[in-house]
mmCIF file of C-alpha atoms in Angstrom:
data_model
loop_
_atom_site.group_PDB
_atom_site.id
_atom_site.type_symbol
_atom_site.label_atom_id
_atom_site.label_comp_id
_atom_site.label_asym_id
_atom_site.label_seq_id
_atom_site.Cartn_x
_atom_site.Cartn_y
_atom_site.Cartn_z
ATOM 1 C CA MET A 1 63.111 202.867 134.091
ATOM 2 C CA GLY A 2 63.963 200.397 136.800
ATOM 3 C CA ILE A 3 66.935 201.009 138.993
ATOM 4 C CA ALA A 4 69.698 198.459 138.434
ATOM 5 C CA ARG A 5 70.449 196.557 141.605
ATOM 6 C CA PHE A 6 73.790 194.869 142.113
ATOM 7 C CA LYS A 7 74.487 192.177 144.645
ATOM 8 C CA THR A 8 77.301 192.826 147.079
ATOM 9 C CA SER A 9 80.339 190.561 147.100
ATOM 10 C CA LYS A 10 78.947 189.003 150.280
ATOM 11 C CA GLN A 11 75.673 188.185 148.509
ATOM 12 C CA CYS A 12 77.534 186.737 145.500
ATOM 13 C CA ARG A 13 79.784 184.543 147.615
ATOM 14 C CA TYR A 14 79.513 180.866 146.747
ATOM 15 C CA LYS A 15 78.347 178.786 149.690
ATOM 16 C CA GLN A 16 80.959 176.068 149.960
ATOM 17 C CA ILE A 17 79.216 174.102 152.674
ATOM 18 C CA PRO A 18 79.010 170.416 151.679
ATOM 19 C CA ALA A 19 75.990 168.235 152.359
ATOM 20 C CA ASN A 20 76.049 166.554 155.798
ATOM 21 C CA PRO A 21 79.251 168.320 156.944
ATOM 22 C CA ILE A 22 79.544 166.485 160.288
ATOM 23 C CA ARG A 23 79.233 163.119 158.580
ATOM 24 C CA LEU A 24 81.774 164.233 155.982
ATOM 25 C CA ILE A 25 84.342 164.947 158.701
ATOM 26 C CA PHE A 26 83.942 161.486 160.209
ATOM 27 C CA GLU A 27 84.176 159.842 156.762
ATOM 28 C CA ILE A 28 87.402 161.732 155.995
ATOM 29 C CA LEU A 29 88.903 160.692 159.341
ATOM 30 C CA LEU A 30 87.935 157.082 158.645
ATOM 31 C CA CYS A 31 89.632 157.206 155.220
ATOM 32 C CA ILE A 32 92.796 158.666 156.746
ATOM 33 C CA SER A 33 92.888 155.897 159.352
ATOM 34 C CA LEU A 34 92.648 153.284 156.566
ATOM 35 C CA ILE A 35 95.332 154.750 154.288
ATOM 36 C CA ILE A 36 98.391 153.509 156.205
ATOM 37 C CA PRO A 37 97.303 149.849 156.537
ATOM 38 C CA ALA A 38 96.150 149.897 152.895
ATOM 39 C CA VAL A 39 99.570 151.136 151.726
ATOM 40 C CA VAL A 40 101.350 148.562 153.901
ATOM 41 C CA TRP A 41 99.175 145.771 152.516
ATOM 42 C CA ALA A 42 99.738 146.913 148.921
ATOM 43 C CA THR A 43 103.507 146.961 149.555
ATOM 44 C CA ILE A 44 103.435 143.436 150.992
ATOM 45 C CA LYS A 45 101.501 142.192 147.969
ATOM 46 C CA LEU A 46 104.282 143.431 145.677
ATOM 47 C CA PHE A 47 106.584 140.760 147.100
ATOM 48 C CA TYR A 48 104.113 137.878 146.977
ATOM 49 C CA LYS A 49 102.577 136.341 143.901
ATOM 50 C CA SER A 50 98.804 136.388 143.860
ATOM 51 C CA PRO A 51 97.076 133.053 143.197
ATOM 52 C CA ARG A 52 96.446 132.482 139.500
ATOM 53 C CA LYS A 53 93.021 131.366 138.366
ATOM 54 C CA ASN A 54 92.451 128.216 136.341
ATOM 55 C CA ILE A 55 91.089 128.969 132.856
ATOM 56 C CA ARG A 56 91.145 125.423 131.478
ATOM 57 C CA GLY A 57 88.061 124.885 129.326
ATOM 58 C CA GLN A 58 87.114 128.570 129.352
ATOM 59 C CA VAL A 59 86.514 130.587 126.175
ATOM 60 C CA VAL A 60 88.852 133.510 125.539
ATOM 61 C CA LEU A 61 88.250 136.043 122.760
ATOM 62 C CA VAL A 62 91.250 138.087 121.589
ATOM 63 C CA THR A 63 90.972 140.930 119.083
ATOM 64 C CA GLY A 64 93.962 141.859 116.948
ATOM 65 C CA ALA A 65 94.875 138.170 116.966
ATOM 66 C CA ALA A 66 96.506 137.973 113.531
ATOM 67 C CA ARG A 67 100.038 138.720 114.746
ATOM 68 C CA GLY A 68 102.144 140.422 117.375
ATOM 69 C CA LEU A 69 100.915 140.551 120.939
ATOM 70 C CA GLY A 70 97.457 139.277 119.949
ATOM 71 C CA ARG A 71 98.866 136.047 118.495
ATOM 72 C CA GLU A 72 101.242 135.673 121.447
ATOM 73 C CA LEU A 73 98.335 135.878 123.911
ATOM 74 C CA CYS A 74 96.216 133.433 121.897
ATOM 75 C CA LEU A 75 98.999 130.845 122.021
ATOM 76 C CA ARG A 76 99.517 131.383 125.739
ATOM 77 C CA PHE A 77 95.808 131.026 126.502
ATOM 78 C CA HIS A 78 95.814 127.770 124.533
ATOM 79 C CA SER A 79 98.800 126.491 126.544
ATOM 80 C CA LEU A 80 96.647 126.880 129.680
ATOM 81 C CA GLY A 81 93.823 124.805 128.210
ATOM 82 C CA ALA A 82 91.492 127.598 127.085
ATOM 83 C CA LYS A 83 89.437 127.615 123.888
ATOM 84 C CA VAL A 84 90.412 130.637 121.825
ATOM 85 C CA ALA A 85 88.381 132.868 119.501
ATOM 86 C CA CYS A 86 90.908 134.683 117.289
ATOM 87 C CA VAL A 87 89.408 137.933 115.968
ATOM 88 C CA ASP A 88 91.005 140.301 113.465
ATOM 89 C CA ILE A 89 90.177 142.330 110.374
ATOM 90 C CA ASP A 90 92.989 140.331 108.754
ATOM 91 C CA GLY A 91 91.076 137.104 108.158
ATOM 92 C CA GLU A 92 94.085 135.179 106.878
ATOM 93 C CA GLY A 93 96.244 136.216 109.807
ATOM 94 C CA CYS A 94 93.756 135.228 112.501
ATOM 95 C CA ALA A 95 93.056 131.966 110.657
ATOM 96 C CA GLU A 96 96.791 131.213 110.829
ATOM 97 C CA THR A 97 96.773 131.902 114.564
ATOM 98 C CA ALA A 98 93.840 129.512 115.015
ATOM 99 C CA LYS A 99 95.546 126.850 112.861
ATOM 100 C CA ALA A 100 98.734 127.107 114.936
ATOM 101 C CA ILE A 101 96.667 126.343 118.051
ATOM 102 C CA ASN A 102 94.706 123.524 116.427
ATOM 103 C CA ARG A 103 97.918 121.893 115.176
ATOM 104 C CA LYS A 104 98.987 121.672 118.821
ATOM 105 C CA GLY A 105 95.765 119.872 119.735
ATOM 106 C CA GLY A 106 93.928 122.954 120.995
ATOM 107 C CA ALA A 107 90.523 124.390 120.211
ATOM 108 C CA ALA A 108 90.516 127.669 118.305
ATOM 109 C CA LYS A 109 88.524 129.442 115.623
ATOM 110 C CA GLY A 110 89.402 132.442 113.474
ATOM 111 C CA TYR A 111 86.860 135.205 112.842
ATOM 112 C CA LYS A 112 87.359 138.013 110.349
ATOM 113 C CA VAL A 113 85.736 141.015 112.019
ATOM 114 C CA ASP A 114 85.986 144.789 111.752
ATOM 115 C CA VAL A 115 85.619 145.881 115.383
ATOM 116 C CA THR A 116 84.123 149.199 114.289
ATOM 117 C CA ASP A 117 81.130 147.361 112.758
ATOM 118 C CA ARG A 118 78.532 146.460 115.405
ATOM 119 C CA LEU A 119 76.654 144.098 113.092
ATOM 120 C CA GLN A 120 79.814 142.096 112.413
ATOM 121 C CA ILE A 121 80.548 141.956 116.151
ATOM 122 C CA LYS A 122 77.042 140.707 116.932
ATOM 123 C CA ALA A 123 77.207 138.023 114.231
ATOM 124 C CA MET A 124 80.664 136.962 115.427
ATOM 125 C CA HIS A 125 79.488 136.672 119.033
ATOM 126 C CA GLU A 126 76.557 134.479 118.059
ATOM 127 C CA THR A 127 78.890 132.208 116.062
ATOM 128 C CA VAL A 128 81.421 131.994 118.901
ATOM 129 C CA MET A 129 78.640 131.007 121.319
ATOM 130 C CA LYS A 130 77.615 128.159 118.986
ATOM 131 C CA GLU A 131 81.118 126.952 118.112
ATOM 132 C CA LEU A 132 83.055 127.461 121.354
ATOM 133 C CA GLY A 133 80.583 128.539 124.046
ATOM 134 C CA PRO A 134 79.989 131.690 126.126
ATOM 135 C CA VAL A 135 82.985 134.018 126.305
ATOM 136 C CA ASP A 136 84.695 134.077 129.709
ATOM 137 C CA ILE A 137 87.548 136.489 128.945
ATOM 138 C CA VAL A 138 87.760 139.150 126.242
ATOM 139 C CA VAL A 139 91.070 140.842 125.459
ATOM 140 C CA ASN A 140 90.647 144.097 123.527
ATOM 141 C CA ASN A 141 94.011 144.184 121.797
ATOM 142 C CA ALA A 142 93.088 145.480 118.304
ATOM 143 C CA GLY A 143 94.414 148.950 117.674
ATOM 144 C CA ILE A 144 95.972 151.376 115.230
ATOM 145 C CA VAL A 145 99.469 152.349 116.338
ATOM 146 C CA LEU A 146 100.337 154.907 113.656
ATOM 147 C CA ALA A 147 101.245 158.482 114.575
ATOM 148 C CA HIS A 148 100.703 162.019 113.341
ATOM 149 C CA MET A 149 101.297 165.554 114.508
ATOM 150 C CA TYR A 150 98.168 167.159 115.939
ATOM 151 C CA VAL A 151 98.112 169.965 113.353
ATOM 152 C CA ASN A 152 98.890 167.797 110.319
ATOM 153 C CA PRO A 153 96.157 168.730 107.793
ATOM 154 C CA GLU A 154 96.536 165.369 106.001
ATOM 155 C CA SER A 155 95.662 163.252 109.048
ATOM 156 C CA ASP A 156 91.856 163.592 109.131
ATOM 157 C CA GLN A 157 91.106 160.031 108.022
ATOM 158 C CA LEU A 158 93.773 158.602 110.310
ATOM 159 C CA ILE A 159 92.254 160.456 113.279
ATOM 160 C CA GLU A 160 88.844 158.956 112.544
ATOM 161 C CA ASP A 161 90.328 155.472 112.160
ATOM 162 C CA LEU A 162 92.286 155.759 115.401
ATOM 163 C CA ILE A 163 89.220 156.784 117.389
ATOM 164 C CA ASN A 164 86.902 154.283 115.702
ATOM 165 C CA VAL A 165 89.220 151.314 116.242
ATOM 166 C CA ASN A 166 91.102 152.139 119.437
ATOM 167 C CA ILE A 167 88.185 153.295 121.576
ATOM 168 C CA LEU A 168 84.842 152.745 119.830
ATOM 169 C CA GLY A 169 85.871 149.242 118.778
ATOM 170 C CA GLN A 170 86.427 148.331 122.419
ATOM 171 C CA ILE A 171 83.129 149.851 123.466
ATOM 172 C CA TRP A 172 81.171 147.880 120.841
ATOM 173 C CA ILE A 173 82.931 144.618 121.764
ATOM 174 C CA ASN A 174 82.341 145.149 125.486
ATOM 175 C CA ARG A 175 78.697 146.130 125.064
ATOM 176 C CA GLU A 176 78.082 142.979 123.038
ATOM 177 C CA LEU A 177 79.835 140.565 125.410
ATOM 178 C CA LEU A 178 79.191 142.121 128.826
ATOM 179 C CA PRO A 179 75.460 141.218 129.156
ATOM 180 C CA SER A 180 76.262 137.506 128.913
ATOM 181 C CA MET A 181 78.960 137.868 131.557
ATOM 182 C CA LEU A 182 76.644 139.781 133.874
ATOM 183 C CA LYS A 183 73.948 137.152 133.443
ATOM 184 C CA ARG A 184 76.397 134.400 134.444
ATOM 185 C CA ASN A 185 78.059 136.664 137.070
ATOM 186 C CA HIS A 186 81.381 135.569 135.652
ATOM 187 C CA GLY A 187 83.936 136.968 133.231
ATOM 188 C CA GLN A 188 86.806 139.351 132.633
ATOM 189 C CA ILE A 189 87.184 142.305 130.280
ATOM 190 C CA VAL A 190 90.772 143.209 129.439
ATOM 191 C CA ALA A 191 91.929 146.376 127.676
ATOM 192 C CA ILE A 192 95.417 146.666 126.184
ATOM 193 C CA SER A 193 96.116 150.337 126.772
ATOM 194 C CA SER A 194 99.586 151.930 126.700
ATOM 195 C CA MET A 195 102.096 153.749 128.897
ATOM 196 C CA SER A 196 101.370 156.718 126.618
ATOM 197 C CA SER A 197 98.028 156.889 128.464
ATOM 198 C CA MET A 198 99.964 158.381 131.405
ATOM 199 C CA SER A 199 101.958 160.953 129.465
ATOM 200 C CA GLY A 200 101.440 163.254 126.523
ATOM 201 C CA LEU A 201 103.963 162.193 123.910
ATOM 202 C CA SER A 202 104.571 164.569 121.044
ATOM 203 C CA GLY A 203 103.709 163.202 117.621
ATOM 204 C CA ILE A 204 101.092 160.621 118.639
ATOM 205 C CA SER A 205 98.359 162.930 119.876
ATOM 206 C CA THR A 206 95.287 160.993 118.733
ATOM 207 C CA TYR A 207 96.744 157.596 119.636
ATOM 208 C CA THR A 208 97.525 158.934 123.112
ATOM 209 C CA ALA A 209 94.016 160.388 123.394
ATOM 210 C CA THR A 210 92.470 156.993 122.640
ATOM 211 C CA LYS A 211 94.631 155.319 125.292
ATOM 212 C CA TRP A 212 93.749 157.940 127.918
ATOM 213 C CA ALA A 213 90.117 157.335 126.963
ATOM 214 C CA THR A 214 90.649 153.586 127.332
ATOM 215 C CA ASN A 215 91.893 154.039 130.906
ATOM 216 C CA GLY A 216 88.939 156.257 131.777
ATOM 217 C CA MET A 217 86.479 153.826 130.184
ATOM 218 C CA MET A 218 87.924 150.890 132.131
ATOM 219 C CA GLU A 219 87.949 152.855 135.383
ATOM 220 C CA SER A 220 84.262 153.688 134.912
ATOM 221 C CA LEU A 221 83.503 150.077 133.975
ATOM 222 C CA HIS A 222 85.226 148.885 137.163
ATOM 223 C CA ASN A 223 83.076 151.228 139.273
ATOM 224 C CA GLU A 224 79.892 150.237 137.438
ATOM 225 C CA LEU A 225 80.633 146.553 138.060
ATOM 226 C CA ARG A 226 81.107 147.292 141.764
ATOM 227 C CA GLU A 227 77.774 149.120 141.903
ATOM 228 C CA LEU A 228 76.128 146.129 140.228
ATOM 229 C CA LYS A 229 77.838 143.846 142.792
ATOM 230 C CA SER A 230 79.063 141.766 139.864
ATOM 231 C CA ALA A 231 81.904 139.237 139.957
ATOM 232 C CA VAL A 232 82.945 140.314 136.430
ATOM 233 C CA VAL A 233 86.514 141.679 136.509
ATOM 234 C CA SER A 234 88.045 144.582 134.577
ATOM 235 C CA THR A 235 91.778 144.647 133.770
ATOM 236 C CA THR A 236 93.768 147.440 132.112
ATOM 237 C CA VAL A 237 97.268 146.747 130.756
ATOM 238 C CA CYS A 238 99.658 149.624 129.994
ATOM 239 C CA PRO A 239 102.658 148.314 128.026
ATOM 240 C CA TYR A 240 105.728 150.245 126.969
ATOM 241 C CA PHE A 241 106.634 150.006 123.250
ATOM 242 C CA ILE A 242 106.481 146.447 121.885
ATOM 243 C CA GLU A 243 108.374 144.902 118.973
ATOM 244 C CA THR A 244 105.395 144.053 116.782
ATOM 245 C CA ASN A 245 105.929 145.791 113.446
ATOM 246 C CA PRO A 246 109.243 146.887 111.843
ATOM 247 C CA GLU A 247 107.389 149.539 109.832
ATOM 248 C CA ILE A 248 106.508 151.214 113.121
ATOM 249 C CA SER A 249 109.781 150.511 114.934
ATOM 250 C CA LYS A 250 111.887 152.338 112.358
ATOM 251 C CA HIS A 251 110.045 155.570 113.206
ATOM 252 C CA LEU A 252 110.825 155.383 116.943
ATOM 253 C CA GLU A 253 113.881 156.800 118.705
ATOM 254 C CA LEU A 254 113.799 155.413 122.253
ATOM 255 C CA ARG A 255 116.103 155.673 125.269
ATOM 256 C CA LEU A 256 114.808 152.287 126.467
ATOM 257 C CA PRO A 257 114.490 149.599 123.768
ATOM 258 C CA GLU A 258 111.232 148.042 122.600
ATOM 259 C CA MET A 259 110.168 144.879 124.388
ATOM 260 C CA PRO A 260 109.874 141.440 122.712
ATOM 261 C CA THR A 261 106.311 140.117 122.448
ATOM 262 C CA SER A 262 107.255 137.010 124.442
ATOM 263 C CA PHE A 263 108.392 139.158 127.382
ATOM 264 C CA VAL A 264 105.224 141.279 127.224
ATOM 265 C CA GLY A 265 102.988 138.237 126.766
ATOM 266 C CA GLU A 266 104.233 136.594 129.960
ATOM 267 C CA ILE A 267 103.607 139.687 132.104
ATOM 268 C CA VAL A 268 100.208 140.350 130.524
ATOM 269 C CA MET A 269 99.116 136.749 131.093
ATOM 270 C CA ASN A 270 100.208 136.849 134.735
ATOM 271 C CA GLY A 271 98.225 140.040 135.303
ATOM 272 C CA ILE A 272 95.111 138.627 133.643
ATOM 273 C CA LEU A 273 95.286 135.363 135.586
ATOM 274 C CA GLU A 274 95.763 137.281 138.837
ATOM 275 C CA ASN A 275 92.721 139.495 138.061
ATOM 276 C CA ARG A 276 94.840 142.633 138.439
ATOM 277 C CA ARG A 277 92.913 145.847 137.828
ATOM 278 C CA ILE A 278 95.621 148.008 136.224
ATOM 279 C CA PHE A 279 99.315 147.356 135.659
ATOM 280 C CA SER A 280 102.167 148.294 133.374
ATOM 281 C CA VAL A 281 104.620 146.266 131.317
ATOM 282 C CA PRO A 282 107.278 146.175 132.700
ATOM 283 C CA ASN A 283 105.577 146.028 136.095
ATOM 284 C CA HIS A 284 107.765 148.686 137.705
ATOM 285 C CA PHE A 285 107.003 151.413 135.126
ATOM 286 C CA ILE A 286 103.640 152.561 136.388
ATOM 287 C CA LEU A 287 104.650 154.016 139.770
ATOM 288 C CA PRO A 288 107.523 156.286 138.631
ATOM 289 C CA VAL A 289 105.454 157.554 135.697
ATOM 290 C CA LYS A 290 102.643 158.467 138.097
ATOM 291 C CA LEU A 291 105.118 160.225 140.391
ATOM 292 C CA VAL A 292 106.589 162.228 137.509
ATOM 293 C CA ARG A 293 103.098 163.512 136.681
ATOM 294 C CA ILE A 294 102.872 165.390 140.015
ATOM 295 C CA LEU A 295 106.232 167.146 139.582
ATOM 296 C CA PRO A 296 106.521 170.746 138.312
ATOM 297 C CA ASP A 297 106.450 171.097 134.541
ATOM 298 C CA ASN A 298 110.154 171.942 134.210
ATOM 299 C CA LEU A 299 111.158 168.769 136.079
ATOM 300 C CA GLN A 300 108.753 166.686 133.994
ATOM 301 C CA TRP A 301 110.322 168.157 130.866
ATOM 302 C CA LEU A 302 113.841 167.353 132.126
ATOM 303 C CA ILE A 303 112.962 163.738 132.986
ATOM 304 C CA ASN A 304 111.277 163.302 129.612
ATOM 305 C CA ARG A 305 114.465 164.572 127.952
ATOM 306 C CA ILE A 306 116.503 161.947 129.809
ATOM 307 C CA PHE A 307 114.132 159.050 129.115
ATOM 308 C CA TYR A 308 113.221 160.269 125.649
ATOM 309 C CA VAL A 309 110.635 158.879 123.274
ATOM 310 C CA ASN A 310 110.960 160.581 119.893
ATOM 311 C CA ILE A 311 108.556 159.918 117.046
ATOM 312 C CA ILE A 312 110.303 160.299 113.695
ATOM 313 C CA GLY A 313 107.733 161.427 111.121
ATOM 314 C CA PHE A 314 105.568 158.671 109.725
ATOM 315 C CA PRO A 315 105.483 158.794 105.911
ATOM 316 C CA LYS A 316 102.187 159.130 104.104
ATOM 317 C CA ASP A 317 102.560 155.758 102.409
ATOM 318 C CA VAL A 318 102.601 153.639 105.612
ATOM 319 C CA GLU A 319 99.710 151.263 104.973
ATOM 320 C CA LEU A 320 96.726 151.621 107.275
ATOM 321 C CA MET A 321 96.288 147.861 107.002
ATOM 322 C CA ASN A 322 98.823 147.733 109.828
ATOM 323 C CA ARG A 323 96.028 149.179 111.954
ATOM 324 C CA TYR A 324 95.005 146.104 113.871
ATOM 325 C CA ARG A 325 98.545 145.098 114.773
ATOM 326 C CA GLN A 326 99.161 146.035 118.381
#
């Protein structure tokens, strides 16, 4: 029998020497020297409005366009002279949005599309190209906003729907539209995320998971676009609760009230036109929420108790057809 041989603790020690250590030191020192001017510049920019781009004549595609924030954004894009592709699983609703724009002398088309169906997305994109032209801006607004407790045994189908619509739907839309933007070296991909993507609210576990995933997806997309040296822009919007559906509102107990769609629409439009990478609605929410995340758990819990967001149980009979109504 062989004699068992054991490595000493010295032999088992993990070698934590990074590659090119001397170069690493210089790179860290360079980053430190750039932090202060970068922070100063970012602070200055808070007090000055960035120039807004002109989107007159451009084609904007908005999902979840049948009502709520989606319809609000469609109307605002029209007011700036853009041609609007209104996309929603609710065909009648998005057709009404398009008609409202056309009655005002604009150019808009409604497209009934399930964003979880790649074949429908492909067919829609081909039709939009023929009827309106290449898409310059896509706003991924479609989403399910219903809630459930993580351990609720009756929520299996809702979990699948939330993931399929809120994250996979965005991925399929972006993968269909991005190649055309890259080819033209022009475009903007916008994701309507949520402030819940920066906290873990009780009672909306899967919804929150999809919004955290949205932020991560958009962050990766931003870095991929930089590696490709592309002029295509990525924008992530993190709104607080919006007044879009009374069936949802009645199940929310909030310290701070829901925001009107007109208020949210104005801030979202400004951020899109300024090519901002990530921002909250209201604008000032994002920084304190980030700061709270680095506090000890007991302080986070206390602050969350003060600025409470309570989800009052959603009944089983809330229709899932509210799913695309962000």
